[in-house]
PDB file of C-alpha atoms in Angstrom:
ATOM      1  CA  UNK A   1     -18.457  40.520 -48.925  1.00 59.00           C
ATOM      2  CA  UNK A   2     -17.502  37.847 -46.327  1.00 68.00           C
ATOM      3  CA  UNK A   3     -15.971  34.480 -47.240  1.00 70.00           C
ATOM      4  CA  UNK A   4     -18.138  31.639 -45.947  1.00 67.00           C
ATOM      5  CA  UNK A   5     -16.272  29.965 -42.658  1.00 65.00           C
ATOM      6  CA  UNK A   6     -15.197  26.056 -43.196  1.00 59.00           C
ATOM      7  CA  UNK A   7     -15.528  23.365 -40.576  1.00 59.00           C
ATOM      8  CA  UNK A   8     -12.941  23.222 -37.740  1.00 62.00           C
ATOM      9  CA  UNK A   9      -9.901  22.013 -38.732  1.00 61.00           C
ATOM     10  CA  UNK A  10     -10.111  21.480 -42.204  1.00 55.00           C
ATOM     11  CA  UNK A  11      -8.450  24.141 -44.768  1.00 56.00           C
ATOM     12  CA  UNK A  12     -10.420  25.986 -47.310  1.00 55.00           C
ATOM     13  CA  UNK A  13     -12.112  24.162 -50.345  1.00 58.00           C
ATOM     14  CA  UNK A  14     -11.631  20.615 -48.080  1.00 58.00           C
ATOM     15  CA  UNK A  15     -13.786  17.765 -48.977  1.00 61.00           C
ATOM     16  CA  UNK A  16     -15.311  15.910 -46.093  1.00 58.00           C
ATOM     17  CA  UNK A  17     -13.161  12.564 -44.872  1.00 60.00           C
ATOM     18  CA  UNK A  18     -15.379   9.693 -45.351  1.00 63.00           C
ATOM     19  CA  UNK A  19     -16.579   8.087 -41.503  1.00 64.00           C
ATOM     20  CA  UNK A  20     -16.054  11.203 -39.918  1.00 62.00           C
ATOM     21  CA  UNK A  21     -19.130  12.182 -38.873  1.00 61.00           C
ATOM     22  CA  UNK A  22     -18.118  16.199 -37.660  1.00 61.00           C
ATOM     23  CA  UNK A  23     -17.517  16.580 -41.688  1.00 57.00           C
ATOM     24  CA  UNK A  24     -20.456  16.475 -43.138  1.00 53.00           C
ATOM     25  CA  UNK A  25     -22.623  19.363 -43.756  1.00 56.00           C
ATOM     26  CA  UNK A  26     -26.042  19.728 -42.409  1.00 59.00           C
ATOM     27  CA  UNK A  27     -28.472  17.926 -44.392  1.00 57.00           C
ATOM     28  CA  UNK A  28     -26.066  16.012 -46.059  1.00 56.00           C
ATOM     29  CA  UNK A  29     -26.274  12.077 -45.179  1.00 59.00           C
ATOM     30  CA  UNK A  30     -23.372  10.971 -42.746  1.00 56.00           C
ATOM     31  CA  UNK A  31     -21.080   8.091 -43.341  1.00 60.00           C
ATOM     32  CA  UNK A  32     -21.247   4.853 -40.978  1.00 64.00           C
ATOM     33  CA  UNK A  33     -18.971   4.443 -39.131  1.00 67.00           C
ATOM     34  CA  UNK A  34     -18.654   0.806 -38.321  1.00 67.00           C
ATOM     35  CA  UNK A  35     -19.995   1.255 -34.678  1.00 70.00           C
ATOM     36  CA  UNK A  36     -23.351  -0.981 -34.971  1.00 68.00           C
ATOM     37  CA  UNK A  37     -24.390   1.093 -31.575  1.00 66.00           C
ATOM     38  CA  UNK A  38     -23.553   4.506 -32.839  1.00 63.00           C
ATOM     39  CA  UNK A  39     -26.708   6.717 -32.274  1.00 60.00           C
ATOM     40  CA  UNK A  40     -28.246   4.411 -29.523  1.00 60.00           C
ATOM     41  CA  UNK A  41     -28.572   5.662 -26.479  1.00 58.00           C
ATOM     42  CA  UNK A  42     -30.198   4.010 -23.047  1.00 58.00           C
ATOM     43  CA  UNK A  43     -33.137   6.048 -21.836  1.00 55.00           C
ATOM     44  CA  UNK A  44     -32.032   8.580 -18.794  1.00 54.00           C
ATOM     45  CA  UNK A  45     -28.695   7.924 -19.737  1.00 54.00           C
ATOM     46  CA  UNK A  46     -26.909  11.177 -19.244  1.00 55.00           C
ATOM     47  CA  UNK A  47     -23.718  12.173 -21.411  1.00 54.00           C
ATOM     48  CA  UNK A  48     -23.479   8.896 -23.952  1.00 51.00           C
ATOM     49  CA  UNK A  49     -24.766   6.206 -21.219  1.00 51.00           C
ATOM     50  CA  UNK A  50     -22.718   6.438 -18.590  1.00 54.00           C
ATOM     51  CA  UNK A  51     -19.620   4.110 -17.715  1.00 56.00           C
ATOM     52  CA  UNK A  52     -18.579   1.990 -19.884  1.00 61.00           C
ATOM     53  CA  UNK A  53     -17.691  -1.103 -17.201  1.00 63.00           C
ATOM     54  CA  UNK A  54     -18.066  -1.341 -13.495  1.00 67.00           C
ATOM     55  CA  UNK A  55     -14.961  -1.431 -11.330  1.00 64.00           C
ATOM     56  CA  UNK A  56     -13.533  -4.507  -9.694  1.00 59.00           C
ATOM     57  CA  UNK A  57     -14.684  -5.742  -6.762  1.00 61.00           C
ATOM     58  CA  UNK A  58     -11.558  -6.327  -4.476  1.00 59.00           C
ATOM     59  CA  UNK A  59     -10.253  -9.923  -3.240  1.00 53.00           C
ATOM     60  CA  UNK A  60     -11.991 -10.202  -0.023  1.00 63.00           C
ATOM     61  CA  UNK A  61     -12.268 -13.244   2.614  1.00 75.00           C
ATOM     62  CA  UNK A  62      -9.014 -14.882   1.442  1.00 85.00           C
ATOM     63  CA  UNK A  63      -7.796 -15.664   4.576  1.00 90.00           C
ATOM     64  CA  UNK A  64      -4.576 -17.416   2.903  1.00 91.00           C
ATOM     65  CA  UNK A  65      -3.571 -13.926   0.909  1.00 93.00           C
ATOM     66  CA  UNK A  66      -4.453 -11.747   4.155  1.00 92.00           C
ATOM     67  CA  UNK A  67      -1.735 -14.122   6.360  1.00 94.00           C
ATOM     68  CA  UNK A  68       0.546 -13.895   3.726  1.00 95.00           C
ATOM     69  CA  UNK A  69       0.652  -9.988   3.402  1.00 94.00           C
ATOM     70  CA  UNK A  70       0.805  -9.738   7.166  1.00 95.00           C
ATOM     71  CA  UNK A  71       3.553 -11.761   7.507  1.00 96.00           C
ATOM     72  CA  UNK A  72       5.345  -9.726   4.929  1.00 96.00           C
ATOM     73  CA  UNK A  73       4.137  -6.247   6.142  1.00 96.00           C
ATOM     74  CA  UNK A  74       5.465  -7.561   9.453  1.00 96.00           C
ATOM     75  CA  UNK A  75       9.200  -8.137   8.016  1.00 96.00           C
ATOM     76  CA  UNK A  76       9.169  -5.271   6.371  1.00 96.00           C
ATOM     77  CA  UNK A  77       8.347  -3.297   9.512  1.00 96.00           C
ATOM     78  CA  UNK A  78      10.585  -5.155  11.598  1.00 95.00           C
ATOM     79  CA  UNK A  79      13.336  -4.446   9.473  1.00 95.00           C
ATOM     80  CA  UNK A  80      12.206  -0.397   9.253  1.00 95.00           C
ATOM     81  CA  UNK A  81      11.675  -0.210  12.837  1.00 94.00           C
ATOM     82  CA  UNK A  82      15.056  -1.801  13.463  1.00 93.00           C
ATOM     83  CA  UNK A  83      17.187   0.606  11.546  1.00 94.00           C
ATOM     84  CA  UNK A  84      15.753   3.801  12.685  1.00 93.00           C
ATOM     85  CA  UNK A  85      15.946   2.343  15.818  1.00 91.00           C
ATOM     86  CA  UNK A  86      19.522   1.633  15.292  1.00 90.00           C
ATOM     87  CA  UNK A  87      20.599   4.651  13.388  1.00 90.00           C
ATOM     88  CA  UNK A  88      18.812   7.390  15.954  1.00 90.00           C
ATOM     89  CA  UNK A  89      19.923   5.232  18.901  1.00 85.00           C
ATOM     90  CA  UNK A  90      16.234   4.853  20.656  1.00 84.00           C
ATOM     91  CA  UNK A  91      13.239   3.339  20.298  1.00 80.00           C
ATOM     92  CA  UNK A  92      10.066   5.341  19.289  1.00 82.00           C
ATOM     93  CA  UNK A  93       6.968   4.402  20.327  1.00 83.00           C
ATOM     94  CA  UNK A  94       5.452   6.144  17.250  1.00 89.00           C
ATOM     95  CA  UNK A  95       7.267   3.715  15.052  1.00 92.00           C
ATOM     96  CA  UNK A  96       5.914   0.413  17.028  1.00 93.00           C
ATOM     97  CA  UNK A  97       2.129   1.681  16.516  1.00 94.00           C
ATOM     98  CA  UNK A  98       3.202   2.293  12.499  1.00 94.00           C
ATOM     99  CA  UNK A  99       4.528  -1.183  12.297  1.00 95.00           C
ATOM    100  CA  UNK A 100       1.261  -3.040  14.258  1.00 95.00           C
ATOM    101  CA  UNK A 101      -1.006  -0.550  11.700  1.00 96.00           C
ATOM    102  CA  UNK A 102       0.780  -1.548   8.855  1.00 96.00           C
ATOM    103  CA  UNK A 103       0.394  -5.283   9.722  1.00 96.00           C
ATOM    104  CA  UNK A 104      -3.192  -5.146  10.292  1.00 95.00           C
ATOM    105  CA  UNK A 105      -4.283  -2.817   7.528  1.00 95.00           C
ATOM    106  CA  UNK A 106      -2.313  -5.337   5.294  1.00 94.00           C
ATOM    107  CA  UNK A 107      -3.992  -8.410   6.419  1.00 94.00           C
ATOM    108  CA  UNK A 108      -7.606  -6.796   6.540  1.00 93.00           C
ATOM    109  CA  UNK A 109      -7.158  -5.343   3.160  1.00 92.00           C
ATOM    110  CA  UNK A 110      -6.245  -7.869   0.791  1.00 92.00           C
ATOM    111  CA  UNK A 111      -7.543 -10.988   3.056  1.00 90.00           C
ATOM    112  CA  UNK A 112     -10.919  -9.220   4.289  1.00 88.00           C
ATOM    113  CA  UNK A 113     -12.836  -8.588   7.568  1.00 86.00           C
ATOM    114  CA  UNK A 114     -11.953 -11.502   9.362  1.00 89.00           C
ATOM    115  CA  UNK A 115     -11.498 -11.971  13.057  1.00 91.00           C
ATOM    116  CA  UNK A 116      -9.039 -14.344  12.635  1.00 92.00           C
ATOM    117  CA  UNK A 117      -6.564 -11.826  10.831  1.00 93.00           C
ATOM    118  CA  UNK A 118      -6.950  -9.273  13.346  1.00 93.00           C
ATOM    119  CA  UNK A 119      -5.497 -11.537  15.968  1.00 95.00           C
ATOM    120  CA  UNK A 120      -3.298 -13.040  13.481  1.00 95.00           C
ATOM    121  CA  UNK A 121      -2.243  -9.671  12.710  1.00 96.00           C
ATOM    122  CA  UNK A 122      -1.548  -8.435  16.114  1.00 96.00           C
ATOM    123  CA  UNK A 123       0.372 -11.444  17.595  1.00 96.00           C
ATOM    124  CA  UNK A 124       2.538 -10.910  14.404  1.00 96.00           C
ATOM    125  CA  UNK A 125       2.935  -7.397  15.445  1.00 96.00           C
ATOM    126  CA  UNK A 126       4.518  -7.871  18.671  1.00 96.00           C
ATOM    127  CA  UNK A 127       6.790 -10.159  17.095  1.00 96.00           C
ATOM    128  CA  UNK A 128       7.242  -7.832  14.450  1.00 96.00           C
ATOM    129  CA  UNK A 129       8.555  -4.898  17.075  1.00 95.00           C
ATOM    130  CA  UNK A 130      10.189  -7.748  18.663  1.00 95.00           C
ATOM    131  CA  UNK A 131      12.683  -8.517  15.459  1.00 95.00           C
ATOM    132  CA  UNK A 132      12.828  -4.312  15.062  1.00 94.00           C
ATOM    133  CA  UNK A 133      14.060  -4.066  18.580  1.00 93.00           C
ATOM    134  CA  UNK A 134      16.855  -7.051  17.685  1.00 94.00           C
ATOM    135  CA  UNK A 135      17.293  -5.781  14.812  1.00 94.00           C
ATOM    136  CA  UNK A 136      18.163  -2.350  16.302  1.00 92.00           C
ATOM    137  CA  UNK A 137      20.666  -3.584  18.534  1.00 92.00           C
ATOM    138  CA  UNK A 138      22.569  -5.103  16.445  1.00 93.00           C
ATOM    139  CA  UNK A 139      23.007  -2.101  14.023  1.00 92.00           C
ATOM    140  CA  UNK A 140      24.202  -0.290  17.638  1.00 90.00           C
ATOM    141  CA  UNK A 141      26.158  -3.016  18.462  1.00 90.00           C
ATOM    142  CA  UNK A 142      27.813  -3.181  14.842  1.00 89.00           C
ATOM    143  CA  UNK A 143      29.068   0.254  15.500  1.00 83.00           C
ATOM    144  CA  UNK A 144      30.796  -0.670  18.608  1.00 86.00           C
ATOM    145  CA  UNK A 145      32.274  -3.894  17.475  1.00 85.00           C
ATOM    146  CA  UNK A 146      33.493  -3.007  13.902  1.00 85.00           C
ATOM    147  CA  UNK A 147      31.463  -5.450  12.900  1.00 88.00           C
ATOM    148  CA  UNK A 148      28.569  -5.435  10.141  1.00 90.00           C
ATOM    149  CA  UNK A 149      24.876  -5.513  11.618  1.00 89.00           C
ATOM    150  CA  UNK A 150      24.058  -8.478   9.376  1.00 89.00           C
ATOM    151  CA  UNK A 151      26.768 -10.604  10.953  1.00 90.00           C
ATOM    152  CA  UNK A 152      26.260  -9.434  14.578  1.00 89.00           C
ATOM    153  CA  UNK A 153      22.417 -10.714  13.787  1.00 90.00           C
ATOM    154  CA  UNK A 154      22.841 -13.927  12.540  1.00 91.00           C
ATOM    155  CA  UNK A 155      25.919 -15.311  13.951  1.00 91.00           C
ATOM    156  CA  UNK A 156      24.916 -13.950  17.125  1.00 88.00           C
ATOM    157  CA  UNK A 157      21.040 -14.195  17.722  1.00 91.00           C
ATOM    158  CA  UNK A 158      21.238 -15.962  20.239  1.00 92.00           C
ATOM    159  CA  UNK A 159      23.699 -13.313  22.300  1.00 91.00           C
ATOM    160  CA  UNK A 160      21.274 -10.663  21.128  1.00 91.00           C
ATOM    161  CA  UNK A 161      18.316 -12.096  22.288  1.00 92.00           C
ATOM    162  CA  UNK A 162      19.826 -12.602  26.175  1.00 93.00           C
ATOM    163  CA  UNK A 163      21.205  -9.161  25.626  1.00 91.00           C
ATOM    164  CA  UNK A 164      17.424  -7.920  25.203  1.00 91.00           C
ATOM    165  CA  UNK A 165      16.079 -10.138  28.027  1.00 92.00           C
ATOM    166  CA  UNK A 166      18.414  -8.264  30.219  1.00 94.00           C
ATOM    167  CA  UNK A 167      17.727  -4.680  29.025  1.00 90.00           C
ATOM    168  CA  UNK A 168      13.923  -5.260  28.671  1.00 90.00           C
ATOM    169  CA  UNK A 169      12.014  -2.727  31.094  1.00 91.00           C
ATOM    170  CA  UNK A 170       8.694  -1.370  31.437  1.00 92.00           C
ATOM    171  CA  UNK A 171       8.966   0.542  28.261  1.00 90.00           C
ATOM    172  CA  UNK A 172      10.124  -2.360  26.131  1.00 90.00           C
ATOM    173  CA  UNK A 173       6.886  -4.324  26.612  1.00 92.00           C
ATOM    174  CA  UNK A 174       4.664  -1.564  26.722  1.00 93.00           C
ATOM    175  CA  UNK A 175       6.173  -0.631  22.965  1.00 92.00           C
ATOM    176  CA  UNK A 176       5.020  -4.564  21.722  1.00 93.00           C
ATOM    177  CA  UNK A 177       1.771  -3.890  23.597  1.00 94.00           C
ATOM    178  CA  UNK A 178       1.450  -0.519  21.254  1.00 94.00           C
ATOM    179  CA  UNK A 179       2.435  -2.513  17.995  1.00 94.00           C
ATOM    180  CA  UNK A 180      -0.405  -4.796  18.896  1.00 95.00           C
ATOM    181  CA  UNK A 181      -3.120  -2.051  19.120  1.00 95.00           C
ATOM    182  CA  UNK A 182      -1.972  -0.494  16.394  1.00 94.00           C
ATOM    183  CA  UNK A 183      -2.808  -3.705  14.570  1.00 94.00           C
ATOM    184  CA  UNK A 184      -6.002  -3.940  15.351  1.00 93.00           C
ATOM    185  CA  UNK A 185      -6.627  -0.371  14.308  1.00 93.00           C
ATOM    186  CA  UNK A 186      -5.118  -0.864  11.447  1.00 93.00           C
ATOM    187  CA  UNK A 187      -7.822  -3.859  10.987  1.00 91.00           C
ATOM    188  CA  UNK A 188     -10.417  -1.952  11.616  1.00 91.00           C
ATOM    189  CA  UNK A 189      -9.248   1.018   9.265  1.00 89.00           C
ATOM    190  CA  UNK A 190      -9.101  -1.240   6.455  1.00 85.00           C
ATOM    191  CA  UNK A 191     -12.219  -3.052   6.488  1.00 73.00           C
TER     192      UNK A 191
END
């Protein structure tokens, strides 16, 4: 005739494991488990009762922590905007709106929705394109002067900086206007 079929995954002529709860056969008493809850379910509880903690709610209104990460989302920019600046030779306008969003979606999201950051946030934006734009000359310049770009920048800021007072047009102001617009969209993305 047939052989009778064992539980899953135990081998023929298997006694049931003590605490498992799967091993026992029906109408045969299970063993606790140590789980004082096991077998208690909330009422409408689908699935077991649902999660089993609620997520974090994130840092907000920490005005302190938002002016921090701008001010480092703004370096960080700065220097990104400078080198691709520097290495393609131009300045992208693209780039100046990616630096101002990344410096107010970093201040809105960990500090909060505060107005305060959003201005914050796009005053050190323009400054932010401001160091790119010096910091993309200098990589130029450090190809014409056999120089590095580090030591072009800091032993000659000051050179740099009347160097971009004299080459600043139209364009160059309208790119730190951008960087500040794109900070206060990145504001408003985040919060």
């Amino acid at each position: 005739m047939s052989t009778p079929v064992p539980p899953p995954n135990q081998p023929y002529d298997a006694q049931p494991q003590p605490g498992n709860p799967y091993a026992g056969q029906p109408g045969q008493p299970v063993a606790p488990t140590g789980n004082p809850f096991a077998g208690q379910q909330p009422a409408g509880a689908p699935f077991g009762g649902g999660a089993p903690f609620a997520p974090l709610a994130p840092a907000r209104n920490n005005v302190g922590l938002g002016l921090l990460a701008a001010v480092a989302a703004a370096l960080v920019g700065a220097f990104l905007y400078g080198l691709i600046a520097g290495s393609i030779e131009r300045e992208v306008g693209y780039i100046a709106v990616g630096v101002g969003f990344l410096v107010g979606f970093a201040a809105s999201k960990v500090g909060g929705r505060n107005p305060v950051l959003t201005v914050v946030s796009a005053l050190l934006s323009i400054g932010a394109v401001y160091l790119g734009q010096i910091v993309g000359m200098s990589i130029i310049l450090s190809d014409l002067a056999d120089q590095s770009a580090s030591s072009i920048f800091f032993d000659h800021f000051g050179d740099l900086t009347d160097a971009w007072k004299q080459s600043a047009d139209f364009k160059t102001y309208l790119f730190l206007a951008i960087g500040a617009i794109g900070a206060i969209g990145g504001a408003r993305k985040a919060s």
